[in-house]
PDB file of C-alpha atoms in Angstrom:
ATOM      1  CA  VAL A 238     147.123 -18.525 261.497  1.00 92.00           C
ATOM      2  CA  GLY A 239     146.277 -21.939 260.257  1.00 92.00           C
ATOM      3  CA  ALA A 240     147.631 -23.635 257.024  1.00 94.00           C
ATOM      4  CA  ASN A 241     145.492 -24.379 253.834  1.00 92.00           C
ATOM      5  CA  GLY A 242     145.525 -27.690 252.352  1.00 88.00           C
ATOM      6  CA  ARG A 243     146.652 -29.208 249.169  1.00 85.00           C
ATOM      7  CA  ALA A 244     142.920 -29.250 247.943  1.00 85.00           C
ATOM      8  CA  PRO A 245     141.278 -25.729 247.165  1.00 82.00           C
ATOM      9  CA  GLY A 246     139.297 -24.912 250.137  1.00 83.00           C
ATOM     10  CA  SER A 247     140.756 -27.329 252.462  1.00 86.00           C
ATOM     11  CA  ALA A 248     142.662 -26.908 255.953  1.00 87.00           C
ATOM     12  CA  ALA A 249     146.016 -28.938 256.234  1.00 89.00           C
ATOM     13  CA  THR A 250     145.584 -31.842 258.393  1.00 86.00           C
ATOM     14  CA  PHE A 251     148.205 -30.673 260.873  1.00 88.00           C
ATOM     15  CA  SER A 252     146.827 -27.364 261.268  1.00 86.00           C
ATOM     16  CA  GLY A 253     145.258 -26.467 264.661  1.00 82.00           C
ATOM     17  CA  ARG A 254     141.437 -26.538 265.345  1.00 78.00           C
ATOM     18  CA  GLY A 255     139.148 -24.135 267.465  1.00 75.00           C
ATOM     19  CA  VAL A 256     136.449 -26.169 268.723  1.00 64.00           C
ATOM     20  CA  ASN A 257     135.824 -26.390 272.556  1.00 52.00           C
ATOM     21  CA  VAL A 258     136.367 -30.124 273.327  1.00 55.00           C
ATOM     22  CA  LYS A 259     133.831 -30.143 276.426  1.00 56.00           C
ATOM     23  CA  SER A 260     131.183 -28.578 274.678  1.00 57.00           C
ATOM     24  CA  GLY A 261     131.678 -28.939 270.757  1.00 57.00           C
ATOM     25  CA  LEU A 262     131.020 -25.448 270.395  1.00 59.00           C
ATOM     26  CA  LEU A 263     132.928 -22.977 268.416  1.00 53.00           C
ATOM     27  CA  LEU A 264     133.314 -20.257 271.293  1.00 58.00           C
ATOM     28  CA  TYR A 265     136.403 -18.512 269.679  1.00 63.00           C
ATOM     29  CA  ALA A 266     137.321 -18.776 266.137  1.00 65.00           C
ATOM     30  CA  LYS A 267     140.704 -20.271 265.886  1.00 80.00           C
ATOM     31  CA  PRO A 268     142.469 -20.073 263.832  1.00 89.00           C
ATOM     32  CA  ASP A 269     141.545 -16.631 262.560  1.00 88.00           C
ATOM     33  CA  ILE A 270     142.485 -16.984 259.213  1.00 93.00           C
ATOM     34  CA  THR A 271     144.423 -19.498 256.906  1.00 93.00           C
ATOM     35  CA  ALA A 272     147.220 -19.227 254.520  1.00 94.00           C
ATOM     36  CA  PRO A 273     149.284 -21.188 252.068  1.00 93.00           C
ATOM     37  CA  GLY A 274     151.401 -23.558 254.342  1.00 92.00           C
ATOM     38  CA  VAL A 275     151.899 -26.577 252.316  1.00 92.00           C
ATOM     39  CA  ASN A 276     154.711 -27.247 249.769  1.00 91.00           C
ATOM     40  CA  ILE A 277     156.080 -23.889 249.732  1.00 88.00           C
ATOM     41  CA  ARG A 278     158.962 -23.197 247.790  1.00 86.00           C
ATOM     42  CA  ILE A 279     161.845 -21.628 249.819  1.00 83.00           C
ATOM     43  CA  PRO A 280     164.151 -18.884 248.571  1.00 82.00           C
ATOM     44  CA  GLY A 281     167.740 -20.201 247.120  1.00 81.00           C
ATOM     45  CA  ASN A 282     166.698 -23.706 246.667  1.00 74.00           C
ATOM     46  CA  LYS A 283     164.416 -24.651 243.486  1.00 76.00           C
ATOM     47  CA  GLU A 284     164.106 -28.308 244.597  1.00 79.00           C
ATOM     48  CA  LYS A 285     162.858 -28.037 248.125  1.00 87.00           C
ATOM     49  CA  THR A 286     159.735 -27.071 249.598  1.00 89.00           C
ATOM     50  CA  VAL A 287     158.581 -26.794 253.263  1.00 89.00           C
ATOM     51  CA  THR A 288     155.110 -27.102 254.835  1.00 92.00           C
ATOM     52  CA  GLY A 289     153.560 -25.879 258.126  1.00 90.00           C
ATOM     53  CA  THR A 290     151.859 -23.262 259.932  1.00 90.00           C
ATOM     54  CA  SER A 291     155.490 -21.819 260.432  1.00 91.00           C
ATOM     55  CA  PHE A 292     155.420 -20.910 256.830  1.00 91.00           C
ATOM     56  CA  ALA A 293     151.628 -19.878 256.590  1.00 93.00           C
ATOM     57  CA  THR A 294     152.277 -17.163 259.419  1.00 94.00           C
ATOM     58  CA  PRO A 295     154.929 -15.235 257.472  1.00 94.00           C
ATOM     59  CA  MET A 296     152.272 -14.766 254.553  1.00 93.00           C
ATOM     60  CA  VAL A 297     150.091 -13.224 256.878  1.00 96.00           C
ATOM     61  CA  THR A 298     152.931 -11.093 258.468  1.00 96.00           C
ATOM     62  CA  GLY A 299     153.517  -9.817 255.066  1.00 96.00           C
ATOM     63  CA  ALA A 300     150.023  -9.151 254.241  1.00 96.00           C
ATOM     64  CA  ALA A 301     149.652  -7.168 257.431  1.00 96.00           C
ATOM     65  CA  ALA A 302     152.827  -5.147 256.336  1.00 96.00           C
ATOM     66  CA  MET A 303     151.289  -4.292 253.251  1.00 95.00           C
ATOM     67  CA  LEU A 304     148.285  -3.157 254.739  1.00 95.00           C
ATOM     68  CA  MET A 305     149.996  -0.908 257.099  1.00 95.00           C
ATOM     69  CA  GLU A 306     151.819   0.472 254.080  1.00 95.00           C
ATOM     70  CA  TRP A 307     148.559   1.220 252.557  1.00 94.00           C
ATOM     71  CA  GLY A 308     146.826   2.517 255.744  1.00 94.00           C
ATOM     72  CA  ILE A 309     149.807   4.693 257.450  1.00 95.00           C
ATOM     73  CA  VAL A 310     152.433   5.264 254.894  1.00 95.00           C
ATOM     74  CA  LYS A 311     150.063   6.083 251.947  1.00 94.00           C
ATOM     75  CA  GLY A 312     147.370   7.826 254.449  1.00 94.00           C
ATOM     76  CA  ASN A 313     144.264   5.499 253.803  1.00 94.00           C
ATOM     77  CA  ASP A 314     143.892   4.824 257.418  1.00 93.00           C
ATOM     78  CA  GLN A 315     146.360   6.803 259.707  1.00 92.00           C
ATOM     79  CA  TYR A 316     144.842   5.128 262.990  1.00 92.00           C
ATOM     80  CA  MET A 317     145.908   1.401 261.488  1.00 91.00           C
ATOM     81  CA  TYR A 318     146.425  -0.737 264.758  1.00 90.00           C
ATOM     82  CA  GLY A 319     146.539  -4.336 265.746  1.00 91.00           C
ATOM     83  CA  GLU A 320     142.680  -5.135 266.118  1.00 92.00           C
ATOM     84  CA  LYS A 321     141.631  -2.989 262.980  1.00 94.00           C
ATOM     85  CA  LEU A 322     144.472  -4.595 261.017  1.00 95.00           C
ATOM     86  CA  LYS A 323     143.083  -8.127 262.215  1.00 94.00           C
ATOM     87  CA  ALA A 324     139.573  -6.794 261.053  1.00 94.00           C
ATOM     88  CA  TYR A 325     140.803  -5.890 257.584  1.00 96.00           C
ATOM     89  CA  LEU A 326     142.427  -9.422 257.036  1.00 96.00           C
ATOM     90  CA  ILE A 327     139.246 -11.231 258.326  1.00 94.00           C
ATOM     91  CA  ASN A 328     136.764  -9.005 256.274  1.00 94.00           C
ATOM     92  CA  GLY A 329     139.083  -9.522 252.961  1.00 96.00           C
ATOM     93  CA  ALA A 330     139.293 -13.523 253.827  1.00 95.00           C
ATOM     94  CA  THR A 331     137.893 -15.790 250.900  1.00 94.00           C
ATOM     95  CA  ARG A 332     135.098 -17.384 252.883  1.00 91.00           C
ATOM     96  CA  VAL A 333     135.091 -21.257 252.386  1.00 85.00           C
ATOM     97  CA  GLY A 334     131.891 -23.367 252.759  1.00 80.00           C
ATOM     98  CA  ASN A 335     128.509 -21.874 254.125  1.00 83.00           C
ATOM     99  CA  VAL A 336     129.343 -21.608 257.913  1.00 78.00           C
ATOM    100  CA  TRP A 337     132.137 -19.125 259.144  1.00 78.00           C
ATOM    101  CA  PRO A 338     133.778 -18.921 260.981  1.00 82.00           C
ATOM    102  CA  ASP A 339     134.677 -22.678 261.253  1.00 83.00           C
ATOM    103  CA  SER A 340     136.995 -24.624 263.407  1.00 81.00           C
ATOM    104  CA  ALA A 341     139.466 -25.386 260.528  1.00 86.00           C
ATOM    105  CA  ARG A 342     139.672 -22.166 258.482  1.00 88.00           C
ATOM    106  CA  GLY A 343     138.376 -19.608 260.711  1.00 87.00           C
ATOM    107  CA  TRP A 344     137.061 -16.592 258.807  1.00 90.00           C
ATOM    108  CA  GLY A 345     138.663 -17.865 255.515  1.00 92.00           C
ATOM    109  CA  GLU A 346     141.662 -17.938 253.257  1.00 94.00           C
ATOM    110  CA  LEU A 347     144.026 -14.965 252.977  1.00 96.00           C
ATOM    111  CA  CYS A 348     143.404 -12.595 250.220  1.00 95.00           C
ATOM    112  CA  VAL A 349     145.265  -9.363 250.349  1.00 94.00           C
ATOM    113  CA  ALA A 350     143.565  -7.624 247.715  1.00 94.00           C
ATOM    114  CA  ALA A 351     139.953  -7.908 249.092  1.00 95.00           C
ATOM    115  CA  SER A 352     141.432  -6.860 252.412  1.00 94.00           C
ATOM    116  CA  ILE A 353     142.245  -3.253 251.145  1.00 91.00           C
ATOM    117  CA  PRO A 354     138.725  -1.503 250.687  1.00 84.00           C
ATOM    118  CA  ALA A 355     137.903   0.009 247.539  1.00 79.00           C
ATOM    119  CA  LYS A 356     137.715   3.823 247.391  1.00 70.00           C
TER     120      LYS A 356
END
């Protein structure tokens, strides 16, 4: 999981990139997806904000939990497993730019609403 930058559609400067250094080719898109990770307000402290992929990752974890509830608990996809869950998140990601996956944002920015298929 990468972190979105401050500007819309950007990746945070500290977030990892997924280009193969030797060939310059994008062999495996990493990060898979990005989520908010800059100036995140933390519970119990109205003044303090935190930054990092360590705060973007829990956003994706929460989204995964919501998708599992939708799929397994509510009976929309009884066979929700890791790779399928990842596919839902990637398919619902908001694409940024013209080429994806890209080395900074992967398949795009987390969008839970778009990750849940319409019936």
